[in-house]
Coordinates of C-alpha atoms in Angstrom, one line a residue:
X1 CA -37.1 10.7 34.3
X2 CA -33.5 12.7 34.6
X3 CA -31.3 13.4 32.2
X4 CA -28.9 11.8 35.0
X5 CA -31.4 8.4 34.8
X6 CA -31.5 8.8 31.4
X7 CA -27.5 8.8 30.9
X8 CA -27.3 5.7 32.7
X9 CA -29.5 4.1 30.0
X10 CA -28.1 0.7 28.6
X11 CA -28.1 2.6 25.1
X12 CA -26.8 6.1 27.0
X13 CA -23.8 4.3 27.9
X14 CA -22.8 2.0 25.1
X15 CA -23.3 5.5 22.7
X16 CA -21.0 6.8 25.6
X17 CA -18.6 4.2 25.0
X18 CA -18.3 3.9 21.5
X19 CA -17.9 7.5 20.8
X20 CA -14.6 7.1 23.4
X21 CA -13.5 3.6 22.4
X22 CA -13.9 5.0 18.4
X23 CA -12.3 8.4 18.9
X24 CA -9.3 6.6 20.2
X25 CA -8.9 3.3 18.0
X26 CA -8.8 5.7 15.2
X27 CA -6.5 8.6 15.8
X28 CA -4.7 6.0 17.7
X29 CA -4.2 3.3 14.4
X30 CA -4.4 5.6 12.0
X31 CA -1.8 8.8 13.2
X32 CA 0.8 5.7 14.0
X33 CA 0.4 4.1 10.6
X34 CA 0.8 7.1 8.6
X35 CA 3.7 8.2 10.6
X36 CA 5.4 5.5 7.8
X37 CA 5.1 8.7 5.1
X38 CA 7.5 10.4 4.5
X39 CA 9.3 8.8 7.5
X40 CA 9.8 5.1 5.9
X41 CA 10.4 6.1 2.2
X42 CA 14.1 5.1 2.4
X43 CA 12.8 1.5 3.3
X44 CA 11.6 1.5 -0.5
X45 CA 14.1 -0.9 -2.6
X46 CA 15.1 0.5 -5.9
X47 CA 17.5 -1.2 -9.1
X48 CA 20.2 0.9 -10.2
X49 CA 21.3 -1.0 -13.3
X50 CA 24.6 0.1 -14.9
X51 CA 25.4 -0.9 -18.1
X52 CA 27.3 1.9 -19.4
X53 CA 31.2 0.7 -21.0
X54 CA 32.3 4.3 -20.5
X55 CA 33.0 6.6 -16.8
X56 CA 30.2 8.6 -17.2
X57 CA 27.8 5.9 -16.3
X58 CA 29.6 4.3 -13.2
X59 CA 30.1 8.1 -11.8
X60 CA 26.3 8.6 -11.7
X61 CA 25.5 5.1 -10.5
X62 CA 27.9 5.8 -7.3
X63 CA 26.9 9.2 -7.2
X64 CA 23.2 7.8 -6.6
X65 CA 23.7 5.2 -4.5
X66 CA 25.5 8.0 -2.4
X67 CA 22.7 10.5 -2.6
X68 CA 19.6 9.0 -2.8
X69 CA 17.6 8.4 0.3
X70 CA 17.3 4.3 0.2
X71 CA 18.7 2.0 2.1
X72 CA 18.3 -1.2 -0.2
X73 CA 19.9 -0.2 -3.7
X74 CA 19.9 -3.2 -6.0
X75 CA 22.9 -3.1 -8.5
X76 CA 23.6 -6.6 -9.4
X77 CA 20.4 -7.2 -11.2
X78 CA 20.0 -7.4 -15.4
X79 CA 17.9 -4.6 -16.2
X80 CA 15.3 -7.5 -17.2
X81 CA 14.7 -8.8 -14.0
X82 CA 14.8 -5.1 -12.4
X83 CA 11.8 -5.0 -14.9
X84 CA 10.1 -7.6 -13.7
X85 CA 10.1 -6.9 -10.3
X86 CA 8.8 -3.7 -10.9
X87 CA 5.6 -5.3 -12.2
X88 CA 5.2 -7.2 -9.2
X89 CA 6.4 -3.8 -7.2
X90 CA 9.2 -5.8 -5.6
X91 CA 10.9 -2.6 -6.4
X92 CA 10.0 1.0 -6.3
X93 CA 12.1 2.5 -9.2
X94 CA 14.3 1.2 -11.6
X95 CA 17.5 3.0 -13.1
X96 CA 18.8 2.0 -16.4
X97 CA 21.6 3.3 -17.4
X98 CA 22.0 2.1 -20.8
X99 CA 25.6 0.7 -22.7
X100 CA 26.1 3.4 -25.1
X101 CA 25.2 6.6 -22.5
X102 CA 29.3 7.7 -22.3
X103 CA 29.6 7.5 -25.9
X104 CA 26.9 9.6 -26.7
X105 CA 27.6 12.0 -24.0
X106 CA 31.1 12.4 -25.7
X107 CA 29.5 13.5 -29.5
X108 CA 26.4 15.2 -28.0
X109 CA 23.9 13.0 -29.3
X110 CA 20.3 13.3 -28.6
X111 CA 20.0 9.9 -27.8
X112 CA 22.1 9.5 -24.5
X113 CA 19.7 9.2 -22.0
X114 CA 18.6 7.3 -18.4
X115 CA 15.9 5.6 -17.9
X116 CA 13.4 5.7 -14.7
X117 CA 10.6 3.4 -15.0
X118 CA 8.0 3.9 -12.4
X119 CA 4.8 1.5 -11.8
X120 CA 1.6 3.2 -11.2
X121 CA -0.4 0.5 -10.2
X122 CA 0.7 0.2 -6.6
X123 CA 0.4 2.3 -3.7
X124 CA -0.1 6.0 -4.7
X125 CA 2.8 7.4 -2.6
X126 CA 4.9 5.3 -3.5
X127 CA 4.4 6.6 -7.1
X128 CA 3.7 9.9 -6.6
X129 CA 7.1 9.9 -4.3
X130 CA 9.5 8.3 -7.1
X131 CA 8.5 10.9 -9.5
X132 CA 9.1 13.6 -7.4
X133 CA 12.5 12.1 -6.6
X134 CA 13.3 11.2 -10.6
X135 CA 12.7 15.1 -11.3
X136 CA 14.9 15.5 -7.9
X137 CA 17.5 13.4 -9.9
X138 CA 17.6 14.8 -13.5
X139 CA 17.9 17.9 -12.0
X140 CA 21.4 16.4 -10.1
X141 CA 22.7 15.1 -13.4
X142 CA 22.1 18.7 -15.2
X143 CA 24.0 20.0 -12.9
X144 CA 26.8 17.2 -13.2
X145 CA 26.5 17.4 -17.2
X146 CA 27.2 21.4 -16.1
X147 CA 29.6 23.5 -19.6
X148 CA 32.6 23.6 -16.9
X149 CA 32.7 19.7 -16.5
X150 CA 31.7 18.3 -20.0
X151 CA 34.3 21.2 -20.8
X152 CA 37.3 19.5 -18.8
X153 CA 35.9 16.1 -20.1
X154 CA 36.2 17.2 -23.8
X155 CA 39.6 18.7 -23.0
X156 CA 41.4 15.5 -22.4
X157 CA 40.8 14.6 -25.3
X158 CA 42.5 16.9 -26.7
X159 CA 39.6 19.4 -27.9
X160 CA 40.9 23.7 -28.2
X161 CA 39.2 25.2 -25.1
X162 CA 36.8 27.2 -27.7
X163 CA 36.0 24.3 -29.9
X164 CA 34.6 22.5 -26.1
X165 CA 33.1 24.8 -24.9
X166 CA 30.6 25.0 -27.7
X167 CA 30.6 21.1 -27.5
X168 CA 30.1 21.1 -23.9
X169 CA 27.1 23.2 -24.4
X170 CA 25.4 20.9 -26.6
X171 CA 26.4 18.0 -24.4
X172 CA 23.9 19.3 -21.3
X173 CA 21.3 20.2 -23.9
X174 CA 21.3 16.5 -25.2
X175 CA 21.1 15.0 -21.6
X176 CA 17.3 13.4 -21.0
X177 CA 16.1 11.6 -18.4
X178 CA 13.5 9.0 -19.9
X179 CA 10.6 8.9 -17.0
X180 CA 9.2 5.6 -18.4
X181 CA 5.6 4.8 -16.7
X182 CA 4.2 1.5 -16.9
X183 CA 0.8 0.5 -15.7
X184 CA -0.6 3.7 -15.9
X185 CA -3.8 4.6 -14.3
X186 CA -6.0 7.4 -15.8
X187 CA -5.8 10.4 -14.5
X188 CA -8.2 11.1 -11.3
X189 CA -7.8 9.9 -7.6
X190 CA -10.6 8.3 -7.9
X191 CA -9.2 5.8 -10.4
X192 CA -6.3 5.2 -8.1
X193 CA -8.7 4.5 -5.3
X194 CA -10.9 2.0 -6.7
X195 CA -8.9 -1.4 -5.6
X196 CA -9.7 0.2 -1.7
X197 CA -13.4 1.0 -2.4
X198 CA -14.5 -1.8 -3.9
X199 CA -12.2 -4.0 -0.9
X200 CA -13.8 -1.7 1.7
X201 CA -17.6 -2.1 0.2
X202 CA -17.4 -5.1 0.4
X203 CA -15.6 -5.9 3.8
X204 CA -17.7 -3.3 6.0
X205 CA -20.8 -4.7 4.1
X206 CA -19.3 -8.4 5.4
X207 CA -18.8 -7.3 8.7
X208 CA -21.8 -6.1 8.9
X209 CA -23.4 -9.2 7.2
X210 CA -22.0 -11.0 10.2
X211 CA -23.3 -9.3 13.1
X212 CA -26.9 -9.8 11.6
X213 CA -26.4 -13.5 10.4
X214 CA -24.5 -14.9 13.1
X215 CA -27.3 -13.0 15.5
X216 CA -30.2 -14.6 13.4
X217 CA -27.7 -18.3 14.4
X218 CA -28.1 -17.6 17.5
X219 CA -32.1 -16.8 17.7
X220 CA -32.6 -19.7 15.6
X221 CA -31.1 -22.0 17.7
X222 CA -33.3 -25.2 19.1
X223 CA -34.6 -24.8 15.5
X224 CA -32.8 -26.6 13.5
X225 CA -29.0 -28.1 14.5
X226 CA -25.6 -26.3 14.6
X227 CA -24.9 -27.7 11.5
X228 CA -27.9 -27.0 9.3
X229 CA -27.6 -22.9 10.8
X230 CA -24.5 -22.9 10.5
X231 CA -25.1 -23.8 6.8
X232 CA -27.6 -21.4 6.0
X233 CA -25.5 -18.6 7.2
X234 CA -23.2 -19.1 4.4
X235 CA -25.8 -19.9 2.0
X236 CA -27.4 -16.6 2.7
X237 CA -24.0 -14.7 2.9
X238 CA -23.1 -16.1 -0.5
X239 CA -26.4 -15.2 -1.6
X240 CA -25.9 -11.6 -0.1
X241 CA -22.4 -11.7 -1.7
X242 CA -23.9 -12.3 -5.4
X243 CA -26.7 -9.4 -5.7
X244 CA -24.2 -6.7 -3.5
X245 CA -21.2 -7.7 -5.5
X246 CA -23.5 -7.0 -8.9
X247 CA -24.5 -3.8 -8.0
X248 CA -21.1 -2.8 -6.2
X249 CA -19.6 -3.1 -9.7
X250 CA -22.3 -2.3 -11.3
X251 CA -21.6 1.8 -9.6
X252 CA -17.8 1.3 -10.3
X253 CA -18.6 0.8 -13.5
X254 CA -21.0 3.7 -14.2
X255 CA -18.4 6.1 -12.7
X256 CA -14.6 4.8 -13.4
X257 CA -15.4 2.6 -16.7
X258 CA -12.9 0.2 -16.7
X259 CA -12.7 -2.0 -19.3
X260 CA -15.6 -4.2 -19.8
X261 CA -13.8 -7.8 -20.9
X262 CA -12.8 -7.3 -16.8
X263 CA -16.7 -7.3 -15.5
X264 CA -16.7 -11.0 -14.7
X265 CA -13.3 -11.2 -13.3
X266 CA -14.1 -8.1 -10.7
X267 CA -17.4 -9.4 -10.2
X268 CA -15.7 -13.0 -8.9
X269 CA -13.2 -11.4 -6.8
X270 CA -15.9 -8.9 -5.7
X271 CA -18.1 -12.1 -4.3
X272 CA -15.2 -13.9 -3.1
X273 CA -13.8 -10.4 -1.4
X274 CA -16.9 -10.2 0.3
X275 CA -17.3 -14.4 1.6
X276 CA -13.4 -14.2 2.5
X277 CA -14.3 -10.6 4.7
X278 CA -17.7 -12.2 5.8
X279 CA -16.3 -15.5 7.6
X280 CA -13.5 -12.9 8.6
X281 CA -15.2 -10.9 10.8
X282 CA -17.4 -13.4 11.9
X283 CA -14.6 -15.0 13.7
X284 CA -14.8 -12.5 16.8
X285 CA -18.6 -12.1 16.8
X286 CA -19.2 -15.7 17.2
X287 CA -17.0 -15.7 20.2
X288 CA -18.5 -12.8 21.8
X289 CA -21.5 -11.9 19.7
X290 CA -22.4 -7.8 19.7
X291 CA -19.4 -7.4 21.7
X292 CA -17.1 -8.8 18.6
X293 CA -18.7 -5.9 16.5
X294 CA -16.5 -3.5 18.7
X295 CA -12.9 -5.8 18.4
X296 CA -13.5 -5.6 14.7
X297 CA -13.8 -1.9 14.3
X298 CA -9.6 -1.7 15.2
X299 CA -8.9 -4.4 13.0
X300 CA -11.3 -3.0 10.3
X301 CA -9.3 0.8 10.8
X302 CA -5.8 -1.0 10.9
X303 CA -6.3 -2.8 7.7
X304 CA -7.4 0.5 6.2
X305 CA -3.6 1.2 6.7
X306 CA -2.3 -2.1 6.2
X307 CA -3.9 -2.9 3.0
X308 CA -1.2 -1.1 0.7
X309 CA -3.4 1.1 -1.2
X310 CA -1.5 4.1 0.1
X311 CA 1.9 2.8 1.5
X312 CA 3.7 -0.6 0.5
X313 CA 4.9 -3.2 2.9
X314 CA 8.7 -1.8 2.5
X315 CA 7.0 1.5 4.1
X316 CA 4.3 -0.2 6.8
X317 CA 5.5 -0.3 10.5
X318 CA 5.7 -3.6 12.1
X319 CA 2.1 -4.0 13.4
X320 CA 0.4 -3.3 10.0
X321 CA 2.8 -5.3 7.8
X322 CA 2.1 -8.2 10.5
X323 CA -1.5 -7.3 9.8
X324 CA -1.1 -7.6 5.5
X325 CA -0.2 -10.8 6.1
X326 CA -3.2 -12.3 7.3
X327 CA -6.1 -9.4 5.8
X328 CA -8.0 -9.5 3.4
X329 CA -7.9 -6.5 2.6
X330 CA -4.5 -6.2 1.6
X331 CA -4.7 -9.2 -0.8
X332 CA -7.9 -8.0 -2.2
X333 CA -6.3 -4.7 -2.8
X334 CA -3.6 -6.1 -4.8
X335 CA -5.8 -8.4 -6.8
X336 CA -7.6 -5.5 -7.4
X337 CA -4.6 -3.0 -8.8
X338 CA -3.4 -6.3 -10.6
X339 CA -6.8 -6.8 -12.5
X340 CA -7.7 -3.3 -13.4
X341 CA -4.0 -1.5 -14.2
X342 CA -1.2 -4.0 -14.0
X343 CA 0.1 -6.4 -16.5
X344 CA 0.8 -9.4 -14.1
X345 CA -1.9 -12.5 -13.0
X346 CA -3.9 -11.4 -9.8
X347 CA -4.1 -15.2 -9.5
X348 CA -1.4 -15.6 -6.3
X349 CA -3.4 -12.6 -4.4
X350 CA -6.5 -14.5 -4.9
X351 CA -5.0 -17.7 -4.2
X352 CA -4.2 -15.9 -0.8
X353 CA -7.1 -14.3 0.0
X354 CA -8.7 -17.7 -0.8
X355 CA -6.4 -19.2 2.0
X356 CA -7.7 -16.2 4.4
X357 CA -10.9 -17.3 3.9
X358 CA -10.7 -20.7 4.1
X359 CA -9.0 -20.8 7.5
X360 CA -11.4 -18.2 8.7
X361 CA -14.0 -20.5 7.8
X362 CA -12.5 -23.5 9.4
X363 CA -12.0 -21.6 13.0
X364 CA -15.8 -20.8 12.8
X365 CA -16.7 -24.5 12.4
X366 CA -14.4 -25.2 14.9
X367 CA -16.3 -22.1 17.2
X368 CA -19.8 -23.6 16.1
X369 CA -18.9 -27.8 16.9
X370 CA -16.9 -26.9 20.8
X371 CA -18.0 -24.0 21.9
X372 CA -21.5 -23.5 20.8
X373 CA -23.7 -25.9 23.8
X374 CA -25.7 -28.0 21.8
X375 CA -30.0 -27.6 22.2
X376 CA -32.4 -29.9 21.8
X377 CA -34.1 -29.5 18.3
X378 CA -37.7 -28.0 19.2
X379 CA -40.3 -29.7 17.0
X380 CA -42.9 -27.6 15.3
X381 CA -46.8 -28.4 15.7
X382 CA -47.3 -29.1 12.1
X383 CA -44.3 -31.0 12.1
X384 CA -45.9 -33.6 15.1
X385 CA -49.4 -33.0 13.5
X386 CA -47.8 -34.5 10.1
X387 CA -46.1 -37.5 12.2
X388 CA -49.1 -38.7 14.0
X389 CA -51.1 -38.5 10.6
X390 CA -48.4 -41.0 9.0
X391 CA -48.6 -43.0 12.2
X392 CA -52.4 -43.5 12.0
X393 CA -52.4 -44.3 8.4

């Protein structure tokens, strides 16, 4: 045989293929996707809260909503709900600027500070980004808060040039900016990636899970009806979904030790992560059998992207967030961050994922009962041996 012959193999080409088909699907979803960073950071909504009875405070809140490179720059917000929606990361960064901040900026007290509260358990660059620009931003104010203009602030008041200039210089030395963190995750990326690994375990073990289950449907059919296969499939994929979910946690837990009153909890979503994922992907392979295997390697790259573990929605170009919407992934992500670092209910995110799942399941029913052509049940030997017995006796 040739090496020519040989290359025109069944297996020759479809190793031909794939290597082309998954060289492009993933420079071309993932090089798009992460175009988003830095590029989309100014789609990031942030609070500046103002609260300040004095100048000082209204100057730096119009100097940042100047300066700053955000588009959406929520002002007419209570610093409470600002709060809030920092928990559900509805915002990026909030920016208190608290009542009393003038006054003490006028006697020099230590206490005249801002406020940036950041929450860590979200997407890591959009963490990692609002600190850099905090730092970005107390180093503005220093300069603002410079001897020359706390100097010709003092002055107006009436305070000998000497006298403020001594002043002034204890006025920038009391300036701090108060980075407040909430939701921290321990230090270590590997902490911050542990919502995305446990997703992705379970989703390419799923997908996977569905090429062989829906191919053993198929070779089992005139064995037993649509119904009773179909059936088993998700009997054994929930079984599947129990013991890999177990031991799935069972390594996160050996490595990043979250707290152990969470096992249960991670262990539920784990199993539901992986049924949701399962019926999911089995979507396409019912409809074209191996062939859906390759249509859910793009999906299975683009929710990679979509599944804001690394960018939010605010950041994600129109074809990913389209994607969030309807993955699994995404919600499973969230869930995930939710559960382990935040201090808010993962319950809507499951409730969602739930939804994902269960119209995934439907559509495969609906696959199995109109498209599948029905086959006569074969009857077994022992099965017509066992009849003809009762028959006799």
């Amino acid at each position: 045989m040739k090496f020519t012959a040989f290359l025109k193999t069944r297996g020759a080409t479809a190793a031909i293929f794939m290597g082309i088909f998954y060289a492009v699907a993933m420079l071309g979803i993932f090089l798009p996707g992460y175009t988003a960073i830095p590029g989309n950071v100014d789609k990031l909504p942030i609070a500046i809260i103002n609260d300040d009875a004095g100048k000082n405070g209204a100057m730096i809140a119009e100097n940042l909503q100047e300066n700053l490179p955000f588009k959406e720059i929520e002002t007419d917000i209570t610093n409470k709900q600002a709060l809030k929606d920092l928990e559900h990361n509805d915002l990026a960064l909030v920016v208190h600027i608290p009542k009393t901040f003038s006054e003490n900026i006028q006697k020099g007290e230590a206490s005249s500070s801002i406020d940036f509260t950041i929450n860590e358990a979200g997407a890591t660059v959009v963490s990692s980004t609002m600190n850099a620009i905090v730092t970005e931003i107390n180093s503005q104010l220093s300069t603002q808060f410079s001897q020359q203009t706390a100097q010709g602030v003092l002055m107006n008041f009436n305070v000998p040039e000497k006298q403020s200039a001594e002043l002034a210089e204890k006025i920038e030395k009391s300036y701090v900016g108060n980075v407040v963190t909430i939701n921290e995750i321990p230090d270590g990326m590997n902490h911050n990636m542990l919502p995305m690994f446990l997703t992705m375990a379970g989703y390419v073990g799923a997908m996977i899970g569905a090429m062989q289950l829906v191919g053993a449907f198929r070779a089992s059919r005139g064995k037993a009806s649509k119904t009773r296969l179909f059936t088993y499939v998700q009997m054994a994929a929930l079984l599947i979904a129990v013991v890999s979910s177990i031991i799935a946690v069972g390594v996160a837990y050996l490595i990043d030790k979250p707290s152990g009153d969470l096992f249960f909890g991670i262990v539920g979503q784990q199993i539901l992560n992986y049924m949701v994922c399962f019926n999911f992907t089995a979507i396409l392979i019912f409809l074209f059998g191996e062939g859906g295997m390759i249509l859910n390697l793009p999906i299975l790259l683009m929710q990679t992207i979509a599944n804001g573990a690394t960018i939010t929605r605010d950041m994600m170009h129109l074809p990913y967030e389209w994607m969030s919407h309807i993955s699994p992934m995404y919600y499973s992500v969230q869930a995930y961050f939710a559960n382990l670092f935040g201090s808010i209910s993962p319950s809507p995110y499951i409730w969602s994922m739930a939804a994902v799942g269960a119209v995934a399941m439907l559509i495969n029913m609906a696959i199995v009962a109109f498209l599948q052509k029905p086959m006569p049940v074969q009857v077994s030997e022992t099965e017509v041996e066992k009849k003809a017995a009762e028959i006799s006796a």
